[in-house]
mmCIF file of C-alpha atoms in Angstrom:
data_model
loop_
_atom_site.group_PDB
_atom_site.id
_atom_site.type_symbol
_atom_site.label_atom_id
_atom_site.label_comp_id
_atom_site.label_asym_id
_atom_site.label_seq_id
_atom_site.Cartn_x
_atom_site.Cartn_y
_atom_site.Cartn_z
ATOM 1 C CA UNK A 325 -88.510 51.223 40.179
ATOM 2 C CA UNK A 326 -85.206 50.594 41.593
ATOM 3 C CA UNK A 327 -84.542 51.750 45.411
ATOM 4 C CA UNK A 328 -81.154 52.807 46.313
ATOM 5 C CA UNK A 329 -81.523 49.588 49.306
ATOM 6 C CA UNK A 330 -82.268 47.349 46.133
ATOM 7 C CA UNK A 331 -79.057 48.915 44.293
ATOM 8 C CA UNK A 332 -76.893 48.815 46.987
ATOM 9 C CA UNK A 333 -77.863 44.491 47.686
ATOM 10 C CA UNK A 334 -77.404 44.514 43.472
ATOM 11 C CA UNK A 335 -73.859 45.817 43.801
ATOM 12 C CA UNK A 336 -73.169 43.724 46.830
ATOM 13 C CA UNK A 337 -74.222 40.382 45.161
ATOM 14 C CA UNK A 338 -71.991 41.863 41.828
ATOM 15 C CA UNK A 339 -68.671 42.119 43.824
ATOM 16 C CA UNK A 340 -69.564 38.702 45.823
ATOM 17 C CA UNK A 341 -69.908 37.251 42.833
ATOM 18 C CA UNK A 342 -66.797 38.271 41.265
ATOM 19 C CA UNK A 343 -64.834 37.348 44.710
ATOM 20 C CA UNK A 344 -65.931 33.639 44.166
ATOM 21 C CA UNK A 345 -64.741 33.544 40.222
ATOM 22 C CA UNK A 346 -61.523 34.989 41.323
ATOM 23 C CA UNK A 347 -61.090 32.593 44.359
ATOM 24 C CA UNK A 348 -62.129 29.717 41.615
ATOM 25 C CA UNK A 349 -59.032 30.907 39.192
ATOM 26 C CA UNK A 350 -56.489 30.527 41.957
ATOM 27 C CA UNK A 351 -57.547 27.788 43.119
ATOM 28 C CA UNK A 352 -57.868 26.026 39.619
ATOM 29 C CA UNK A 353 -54.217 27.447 38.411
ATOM 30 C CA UNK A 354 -51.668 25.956 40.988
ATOM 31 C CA UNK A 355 -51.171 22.655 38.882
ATOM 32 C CA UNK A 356 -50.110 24.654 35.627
ATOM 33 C CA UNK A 357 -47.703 26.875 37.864
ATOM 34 C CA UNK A 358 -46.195 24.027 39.325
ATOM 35 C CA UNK A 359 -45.973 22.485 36.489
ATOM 36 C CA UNK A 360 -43.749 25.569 34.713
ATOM 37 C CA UNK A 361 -41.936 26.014 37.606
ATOM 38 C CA UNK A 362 -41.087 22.021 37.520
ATOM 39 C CA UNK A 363 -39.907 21.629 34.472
ATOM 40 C CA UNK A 364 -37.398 24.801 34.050
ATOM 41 C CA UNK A 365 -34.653 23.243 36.240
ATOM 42 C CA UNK A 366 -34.734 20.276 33.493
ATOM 43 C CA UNK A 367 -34.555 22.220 30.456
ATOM 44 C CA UNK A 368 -31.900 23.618 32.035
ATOM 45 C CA UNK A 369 -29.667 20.504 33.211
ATOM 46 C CA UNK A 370 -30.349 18.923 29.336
ATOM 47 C CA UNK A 371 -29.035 22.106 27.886
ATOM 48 C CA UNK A 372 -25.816 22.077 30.382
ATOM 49 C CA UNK A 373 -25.137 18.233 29.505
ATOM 50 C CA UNK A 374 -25.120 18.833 25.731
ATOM 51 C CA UNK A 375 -22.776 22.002 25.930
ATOM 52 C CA UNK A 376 -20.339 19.987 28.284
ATOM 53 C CA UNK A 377 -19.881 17.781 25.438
ATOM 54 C CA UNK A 378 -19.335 20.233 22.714
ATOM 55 C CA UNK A 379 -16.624 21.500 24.701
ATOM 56 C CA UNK A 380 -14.250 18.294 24.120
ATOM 57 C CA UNK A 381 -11.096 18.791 22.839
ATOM 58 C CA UNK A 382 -10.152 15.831 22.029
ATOM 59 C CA UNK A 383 -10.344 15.918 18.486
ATOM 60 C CA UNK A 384 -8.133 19.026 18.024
ATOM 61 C CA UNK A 385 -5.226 16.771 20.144
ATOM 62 C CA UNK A 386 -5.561 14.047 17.693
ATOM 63 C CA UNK A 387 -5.029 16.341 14.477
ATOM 64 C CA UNK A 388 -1.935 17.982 15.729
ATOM 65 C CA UNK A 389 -0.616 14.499 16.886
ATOM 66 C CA UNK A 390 -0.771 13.085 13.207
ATOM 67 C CA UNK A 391 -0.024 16.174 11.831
ATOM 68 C CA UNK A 392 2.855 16.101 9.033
ATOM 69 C CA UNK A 393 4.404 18.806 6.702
ATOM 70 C CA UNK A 394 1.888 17.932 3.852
ATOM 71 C CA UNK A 395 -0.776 19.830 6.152
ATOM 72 C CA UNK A 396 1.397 22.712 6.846
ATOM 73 C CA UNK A 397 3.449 23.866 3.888
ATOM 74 C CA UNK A 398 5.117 26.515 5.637
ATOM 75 C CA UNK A 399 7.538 24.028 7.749
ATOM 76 C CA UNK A 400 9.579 22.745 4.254
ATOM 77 C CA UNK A 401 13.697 22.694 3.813
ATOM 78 C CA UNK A 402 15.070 24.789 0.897
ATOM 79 C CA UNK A 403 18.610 24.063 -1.022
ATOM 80 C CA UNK A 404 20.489 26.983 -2.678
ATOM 81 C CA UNK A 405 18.853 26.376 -5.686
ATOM 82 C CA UNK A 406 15.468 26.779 -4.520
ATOM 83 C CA UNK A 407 14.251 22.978 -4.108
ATOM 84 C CA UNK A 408 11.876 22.380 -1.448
ATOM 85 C CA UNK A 409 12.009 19.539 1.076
ATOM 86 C CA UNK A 410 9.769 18.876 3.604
ATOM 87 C CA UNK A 411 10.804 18.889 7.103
ATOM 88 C CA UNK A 412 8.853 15.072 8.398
ATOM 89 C CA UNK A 413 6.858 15.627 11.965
ATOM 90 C CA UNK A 414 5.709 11.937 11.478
ATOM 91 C CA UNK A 415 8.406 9.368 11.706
ATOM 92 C CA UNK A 416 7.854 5.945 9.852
ATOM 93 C CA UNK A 417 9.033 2.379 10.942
ATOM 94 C CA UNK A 418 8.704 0.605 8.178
ATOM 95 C CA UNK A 419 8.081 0.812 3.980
ATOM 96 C CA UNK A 420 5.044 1.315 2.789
ATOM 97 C CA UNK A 421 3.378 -0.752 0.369
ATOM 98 C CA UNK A 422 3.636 -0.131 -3.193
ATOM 99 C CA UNK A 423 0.653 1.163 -4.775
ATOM 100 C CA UNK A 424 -0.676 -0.496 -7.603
ATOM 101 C CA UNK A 425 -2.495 -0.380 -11.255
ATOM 102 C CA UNK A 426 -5.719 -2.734 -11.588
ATOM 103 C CA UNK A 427 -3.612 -4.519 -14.069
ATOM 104 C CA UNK A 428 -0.648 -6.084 -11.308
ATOM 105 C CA UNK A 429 -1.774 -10.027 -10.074
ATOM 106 C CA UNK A 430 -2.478 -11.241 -7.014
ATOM 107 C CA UNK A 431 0.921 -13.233 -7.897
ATOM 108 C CA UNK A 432 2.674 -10.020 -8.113
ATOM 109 C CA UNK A 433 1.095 -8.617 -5.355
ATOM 110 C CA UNK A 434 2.421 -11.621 -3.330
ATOM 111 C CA UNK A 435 5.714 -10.444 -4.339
ATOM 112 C CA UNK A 436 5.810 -6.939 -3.896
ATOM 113 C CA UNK A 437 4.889 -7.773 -0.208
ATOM 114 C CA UNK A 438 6.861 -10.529 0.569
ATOM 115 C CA UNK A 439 9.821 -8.180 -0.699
ATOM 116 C CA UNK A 440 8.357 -4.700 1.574
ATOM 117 C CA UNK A 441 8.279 -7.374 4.148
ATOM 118 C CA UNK A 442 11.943 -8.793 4.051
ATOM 119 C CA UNK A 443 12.979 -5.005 4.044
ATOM 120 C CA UNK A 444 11.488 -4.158 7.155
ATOM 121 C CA UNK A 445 12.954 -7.186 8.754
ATOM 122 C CA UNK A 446 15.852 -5.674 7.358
ATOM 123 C CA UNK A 447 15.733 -2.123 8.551
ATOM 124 C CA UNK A 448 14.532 -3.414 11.893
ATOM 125 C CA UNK A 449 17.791 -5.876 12.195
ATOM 126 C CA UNK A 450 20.391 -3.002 11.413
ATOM 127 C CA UNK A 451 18.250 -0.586 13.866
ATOM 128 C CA UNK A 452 17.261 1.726 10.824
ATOM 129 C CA UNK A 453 13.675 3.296 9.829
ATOM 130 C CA UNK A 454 11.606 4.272 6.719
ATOM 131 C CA UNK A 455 11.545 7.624 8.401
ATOM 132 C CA UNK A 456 15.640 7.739 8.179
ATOM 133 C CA UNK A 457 15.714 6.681 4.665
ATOM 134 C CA UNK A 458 13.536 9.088 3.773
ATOM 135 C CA UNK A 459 15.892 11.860 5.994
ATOM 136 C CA UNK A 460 19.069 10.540 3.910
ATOM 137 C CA UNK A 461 17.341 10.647 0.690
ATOM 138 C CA UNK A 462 16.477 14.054 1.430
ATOM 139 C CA UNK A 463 20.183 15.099 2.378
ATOM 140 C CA UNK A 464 21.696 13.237 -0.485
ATOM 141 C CA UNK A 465 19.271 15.360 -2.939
ATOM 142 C CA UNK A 466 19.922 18.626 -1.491
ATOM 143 C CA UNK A 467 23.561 17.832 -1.990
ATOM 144 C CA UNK A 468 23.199 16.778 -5.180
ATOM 145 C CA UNK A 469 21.213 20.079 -6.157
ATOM 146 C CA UNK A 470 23.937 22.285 -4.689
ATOM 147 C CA UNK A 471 27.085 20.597 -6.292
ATOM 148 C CA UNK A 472 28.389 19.208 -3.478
ATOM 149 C CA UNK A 473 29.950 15.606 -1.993
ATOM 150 C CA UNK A 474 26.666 13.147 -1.540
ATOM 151 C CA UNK A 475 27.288 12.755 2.207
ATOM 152 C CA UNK A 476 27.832 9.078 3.650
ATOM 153 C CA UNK A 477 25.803 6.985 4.130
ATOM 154 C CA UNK A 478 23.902 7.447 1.138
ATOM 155 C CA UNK A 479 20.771 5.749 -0.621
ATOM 156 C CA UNK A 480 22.880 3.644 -2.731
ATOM 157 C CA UNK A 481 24.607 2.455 0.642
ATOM 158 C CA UNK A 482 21.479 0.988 2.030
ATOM 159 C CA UNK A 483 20.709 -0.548 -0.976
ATOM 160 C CA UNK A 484 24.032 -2.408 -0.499
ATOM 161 C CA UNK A 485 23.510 -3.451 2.759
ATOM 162 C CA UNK A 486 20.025 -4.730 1.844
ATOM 163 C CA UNK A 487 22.063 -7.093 -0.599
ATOM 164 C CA UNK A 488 24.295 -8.448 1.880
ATOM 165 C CA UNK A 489 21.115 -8.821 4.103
ATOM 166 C CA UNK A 490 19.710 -10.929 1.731
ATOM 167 C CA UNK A 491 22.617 -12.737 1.341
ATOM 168 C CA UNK A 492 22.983 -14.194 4.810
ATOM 169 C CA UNK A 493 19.331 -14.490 5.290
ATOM 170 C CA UNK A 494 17.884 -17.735 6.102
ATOM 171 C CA UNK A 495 14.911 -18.540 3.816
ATOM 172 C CA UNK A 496 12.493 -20.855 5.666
ATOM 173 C CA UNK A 497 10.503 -22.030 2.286
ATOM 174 C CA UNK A 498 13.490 -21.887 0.449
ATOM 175 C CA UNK A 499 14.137 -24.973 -1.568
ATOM 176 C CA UNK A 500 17.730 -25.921 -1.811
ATOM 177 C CA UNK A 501 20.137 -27.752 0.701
ATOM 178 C CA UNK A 502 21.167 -24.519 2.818
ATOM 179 C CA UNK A 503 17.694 -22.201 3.111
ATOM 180 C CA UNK A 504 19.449 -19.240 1.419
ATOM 181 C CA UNK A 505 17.302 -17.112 -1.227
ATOM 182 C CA UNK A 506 18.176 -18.002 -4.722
ATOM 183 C CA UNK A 507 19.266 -15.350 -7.294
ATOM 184 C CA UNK A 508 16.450 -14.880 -8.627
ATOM 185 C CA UNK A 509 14.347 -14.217 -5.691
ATOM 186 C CA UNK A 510 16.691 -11.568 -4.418
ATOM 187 C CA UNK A 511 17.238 -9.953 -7.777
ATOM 188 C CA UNK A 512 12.817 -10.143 -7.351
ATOM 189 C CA UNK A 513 13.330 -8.469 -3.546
ATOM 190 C CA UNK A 514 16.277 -5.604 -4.795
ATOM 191 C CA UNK A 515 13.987 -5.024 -7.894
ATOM 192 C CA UNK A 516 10.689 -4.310 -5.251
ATOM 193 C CA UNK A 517 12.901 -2.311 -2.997
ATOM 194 C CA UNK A 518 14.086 -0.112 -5.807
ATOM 195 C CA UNK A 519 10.937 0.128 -7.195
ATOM 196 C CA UNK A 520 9.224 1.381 -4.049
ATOM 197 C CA UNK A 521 11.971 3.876 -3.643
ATOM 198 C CA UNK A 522 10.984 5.657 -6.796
ATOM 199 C CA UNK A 523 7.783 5.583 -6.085
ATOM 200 C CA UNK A 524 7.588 7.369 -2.367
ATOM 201 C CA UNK A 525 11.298 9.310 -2.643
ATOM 202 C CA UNK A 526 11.620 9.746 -6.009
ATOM 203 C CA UNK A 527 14.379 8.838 -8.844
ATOM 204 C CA UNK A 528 17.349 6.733 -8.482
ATOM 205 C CA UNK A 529 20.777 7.469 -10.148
ATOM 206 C CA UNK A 530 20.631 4.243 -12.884
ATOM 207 C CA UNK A 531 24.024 3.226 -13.555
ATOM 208 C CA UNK A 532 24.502 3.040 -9.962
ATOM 209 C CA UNK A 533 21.292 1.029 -9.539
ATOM 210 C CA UNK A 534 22.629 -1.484 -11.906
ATOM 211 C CA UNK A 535 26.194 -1.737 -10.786
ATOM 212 C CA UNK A 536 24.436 -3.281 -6.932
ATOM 213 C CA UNK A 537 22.397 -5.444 -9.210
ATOM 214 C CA UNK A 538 25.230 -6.893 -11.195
ATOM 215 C CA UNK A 539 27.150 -7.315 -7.809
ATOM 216 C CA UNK A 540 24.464 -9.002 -6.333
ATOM 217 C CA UNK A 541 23.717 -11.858 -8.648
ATOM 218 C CA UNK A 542 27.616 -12.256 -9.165
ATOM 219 C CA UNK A 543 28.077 -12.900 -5.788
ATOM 220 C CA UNK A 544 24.476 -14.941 -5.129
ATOM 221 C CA UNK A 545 25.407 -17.317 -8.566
ATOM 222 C CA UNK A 546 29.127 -17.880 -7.303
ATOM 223 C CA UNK A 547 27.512 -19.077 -4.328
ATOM 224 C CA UNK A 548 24.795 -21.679 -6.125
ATOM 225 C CA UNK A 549 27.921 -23.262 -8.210
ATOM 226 C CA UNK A 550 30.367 -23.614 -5.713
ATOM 227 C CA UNK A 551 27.934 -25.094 -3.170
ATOM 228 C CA UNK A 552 25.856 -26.696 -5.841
ATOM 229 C CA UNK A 553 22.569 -26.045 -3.670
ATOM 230 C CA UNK A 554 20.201 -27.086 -7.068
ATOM 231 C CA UNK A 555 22.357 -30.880 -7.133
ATOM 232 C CA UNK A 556 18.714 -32.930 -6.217
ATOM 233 C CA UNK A 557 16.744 -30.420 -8.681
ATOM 234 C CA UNK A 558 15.877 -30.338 -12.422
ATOM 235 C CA UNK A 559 18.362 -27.780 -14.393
ATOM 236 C CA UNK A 560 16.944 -24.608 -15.767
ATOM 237 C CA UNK A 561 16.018 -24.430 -19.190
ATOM 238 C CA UNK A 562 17.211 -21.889 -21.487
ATOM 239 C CA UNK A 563 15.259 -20.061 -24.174
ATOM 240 C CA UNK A 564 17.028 -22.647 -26.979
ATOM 241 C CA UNK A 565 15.629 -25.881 -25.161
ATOM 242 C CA UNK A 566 12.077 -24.521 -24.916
ATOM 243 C CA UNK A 567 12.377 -24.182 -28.421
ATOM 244 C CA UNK A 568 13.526 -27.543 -29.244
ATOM 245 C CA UNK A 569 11.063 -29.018 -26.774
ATOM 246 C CA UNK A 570 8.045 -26.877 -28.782
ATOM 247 C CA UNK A 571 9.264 -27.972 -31.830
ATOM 248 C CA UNK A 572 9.676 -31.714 -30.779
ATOM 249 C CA UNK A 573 6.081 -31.675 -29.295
ATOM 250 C CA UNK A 574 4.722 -29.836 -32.713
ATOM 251 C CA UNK A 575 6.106 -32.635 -34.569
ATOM 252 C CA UNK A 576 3.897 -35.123 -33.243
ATOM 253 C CA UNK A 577 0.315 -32.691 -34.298
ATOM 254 C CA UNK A 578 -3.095 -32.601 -32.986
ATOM 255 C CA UNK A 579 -2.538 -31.012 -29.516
ATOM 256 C CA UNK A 580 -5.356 -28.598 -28.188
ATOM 257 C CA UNK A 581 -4.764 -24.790 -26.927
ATOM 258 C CA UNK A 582 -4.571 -26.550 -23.468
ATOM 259 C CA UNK A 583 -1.554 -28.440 -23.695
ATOM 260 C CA UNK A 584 0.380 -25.851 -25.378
ATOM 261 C CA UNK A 585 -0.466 -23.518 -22.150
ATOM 262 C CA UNK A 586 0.417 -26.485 -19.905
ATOM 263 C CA UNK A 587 3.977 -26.492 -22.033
ATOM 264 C CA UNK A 588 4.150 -22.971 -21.464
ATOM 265 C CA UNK A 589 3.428 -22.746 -18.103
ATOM 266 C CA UNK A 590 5.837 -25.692 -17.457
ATOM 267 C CA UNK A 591 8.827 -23.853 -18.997
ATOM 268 C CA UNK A 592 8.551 -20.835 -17.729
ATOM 269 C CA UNK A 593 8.143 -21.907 -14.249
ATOM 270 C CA UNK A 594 11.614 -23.911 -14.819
ATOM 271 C CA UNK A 595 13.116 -20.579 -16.134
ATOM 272 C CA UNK A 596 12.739 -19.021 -12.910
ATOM 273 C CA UNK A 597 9.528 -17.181 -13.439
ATOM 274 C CA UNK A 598 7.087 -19.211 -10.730
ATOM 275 C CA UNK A 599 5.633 -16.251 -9.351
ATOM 276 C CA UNK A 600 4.087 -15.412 -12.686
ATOM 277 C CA UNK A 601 3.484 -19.069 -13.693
ATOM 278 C CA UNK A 602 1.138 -20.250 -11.060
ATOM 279 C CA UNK A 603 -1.231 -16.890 -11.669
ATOM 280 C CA UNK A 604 -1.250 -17.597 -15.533
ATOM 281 C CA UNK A 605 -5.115 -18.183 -16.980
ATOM 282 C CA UNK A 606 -6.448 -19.361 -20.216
ATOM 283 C CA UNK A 607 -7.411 -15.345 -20.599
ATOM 284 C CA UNK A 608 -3.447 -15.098 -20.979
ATOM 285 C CA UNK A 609 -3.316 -17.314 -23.713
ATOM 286 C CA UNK A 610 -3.876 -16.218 -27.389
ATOM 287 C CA UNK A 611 -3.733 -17.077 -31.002
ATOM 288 C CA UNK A 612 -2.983 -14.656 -33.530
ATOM 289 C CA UNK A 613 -3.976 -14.424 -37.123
ATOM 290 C CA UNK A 614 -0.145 -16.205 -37.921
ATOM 291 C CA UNK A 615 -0.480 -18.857 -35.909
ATOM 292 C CA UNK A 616 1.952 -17.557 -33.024
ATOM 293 C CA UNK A 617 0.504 -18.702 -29.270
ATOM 294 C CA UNK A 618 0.937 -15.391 -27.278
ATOM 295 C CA UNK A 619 0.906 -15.140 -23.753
ATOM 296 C CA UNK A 620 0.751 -11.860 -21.375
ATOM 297 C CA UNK A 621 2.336 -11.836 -18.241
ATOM 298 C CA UNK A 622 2.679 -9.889 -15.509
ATOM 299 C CA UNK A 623 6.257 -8.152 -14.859
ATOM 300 C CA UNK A 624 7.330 -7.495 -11.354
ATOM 301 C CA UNK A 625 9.822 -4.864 -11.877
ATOM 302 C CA UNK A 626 7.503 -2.476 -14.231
ATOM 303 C CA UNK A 627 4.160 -3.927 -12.046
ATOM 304 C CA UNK A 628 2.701 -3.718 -16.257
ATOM 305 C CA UNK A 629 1.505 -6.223 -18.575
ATOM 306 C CA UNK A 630 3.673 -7.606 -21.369
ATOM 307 C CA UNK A 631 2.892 -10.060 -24.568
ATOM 308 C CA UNK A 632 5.392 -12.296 -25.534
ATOM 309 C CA UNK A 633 5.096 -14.920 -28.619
ATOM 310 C CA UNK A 634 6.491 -18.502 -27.012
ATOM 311 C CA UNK A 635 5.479 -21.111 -29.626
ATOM 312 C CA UNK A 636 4.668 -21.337 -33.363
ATOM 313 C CA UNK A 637 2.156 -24.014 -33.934
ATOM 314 C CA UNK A 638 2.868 -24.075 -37.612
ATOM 315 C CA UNK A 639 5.835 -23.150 -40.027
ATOM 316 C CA UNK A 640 8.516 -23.236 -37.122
ATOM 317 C CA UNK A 641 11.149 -23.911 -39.668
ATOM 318 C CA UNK A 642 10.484 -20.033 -40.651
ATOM 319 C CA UNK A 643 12.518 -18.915 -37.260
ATOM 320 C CA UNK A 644 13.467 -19.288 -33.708
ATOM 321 C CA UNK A 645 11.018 -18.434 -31.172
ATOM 322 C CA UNK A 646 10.759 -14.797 -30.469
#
């Protein structure tokens, strides 16, 4: 039987008991607390680092420092006929490149960029920019909407000025005995320069376009005769005498597809068209079903493809070459 003395030690020896398994806890629990109470401050600094850097606004600056009226369509210039312009927030040095079909050379490439270049030269020598071309293309087509006097200086006007540029410039690779650019090369450079006007401003006015072109070779071949600057070089051939010399060569028989293509190549680079000449491939040349040797060259001034027949390697005496 139990005695309330052996109860009472029973109950003592209970709450002992559970003293000591409390006292064990504590004493086995500082380490994780620690531990928690260690490692809050560093979640806390990682979190603070990553939001500092969120908070940049760098990128926002950069956006509205490159930002031009294509992004914002609200800031454009209207005529009195309704014609938009917009207002530039960008200005531009210099001409852009011309942008291409798959089909354009690396010969006409070369072209196109040695003419972009020589108008940069040009814009930076008469203290002009792409940007103010652009401004007095703008003002010449809002006057030309509303029926009123294209205001001076005009498109056309730096087009001129690019001539007479050209004109006194001093070609280091040219070769004749003065360095000037020959005729052809600058009608080449005027051609690129127009061309890249259409294509980031927009259409050109024709008959004017054609009146600085005549203008410009009149005065660049007065210059070439009266200072004969071609004496020490081979004369140019004309269409006629690279028909004679294909019909002298045919005469003799048996040449290959090779030496007609040499031939070709040969006469067209003494017609003035080098820049296509020294890109042409055997791909270029063909044979069609009548005998005609076709060749396909590159044109600078559409930046397309064109066939033309040069020699017939039998019956010439039915025509001229075509």
């Amino acid at each position: 039987m139990d005695t309330p003395s052996g109860n009472k030690a029973l109950r003592n020896r209970t709450v002992a008991s559970r003293e000591k398994a409390q006292v064990a806890t504590i004493k086995a629990d500082p380490k994780p607390k620690k531990m928690k109470v260690e490692t809050k401050p560093k979640k806390i600094k990682v979190e603070a680092t990553t939001k500092k850097i969120k908070v940049e606004t760098k990128p926002k600056k950069t956006i509205s420092d490159v930002k031009t009226s294509r992004d914002d369509p609200t800031e454009l210039e209207t005529d009195k006929t309704g014609n938009t312009f917009p207002l530039e927030m960008e200005i531009v040095a210099d001409m852009p490149k011309r942008k291409n079909n798959v089909s354009v050379t690396a010969g006409a490439k070369g072209q196109q960029e040695a003419a972009v270049d020589l108008f940069n030269s040009f814009l930076r020598n008469t203290n002009q920019s792409w940007h103010g071309v652009k401004e007095t293309w703008k003002k010449m087509k809002i006057a030309e909407n509303n029926g009123d006097e294209r205001p001076k200086p005009d498109v056309y006007d730096v087009l001129e000025e690019f001539v007479k540029f050209m004109y006194n410039y001093n070609a280091p690779k040219a070769r004749n005995s003065i360095g000037c650019l020959s005729s052809q090369t600058a009608d080449n450079y005027l051609s690129q320069a127009k061309a890249t006007f259409i294509q980031n401003l927009g259409d050109l006015d024709a008959t004017r376009c054609k009146t600085i072109r005549a203008s410009m070779k009149k005065i660049f071949v007065e210059r070439e005769v009266q200072v004969g600057i071609y004496k020490k070089q081979a004369p140019c051939m004309t269409v006629q005498d690279m028909e004679v010399l294909g019909k002298m060569l045919h005469a003799q028989g048996g040449f290959e597809d090779i030496e007609f293509a040499s031939l070709l190549v040969m006469s067209w680079h003494m017609l003035g068209r080098a820049i296509d000449s020294t890109w042409l491939q055997r791909s270029q040349i063909q044979l069609m079903s009548e005998s005609d040797l076709f060749v396909t060259f590159a044109r600078l001034k559409t930046a397309s493809l064109q066939a033309h027949a040069a020699v017939r390697r039998r019956g010439l005496e039915r025509g001229p070459i075509t």
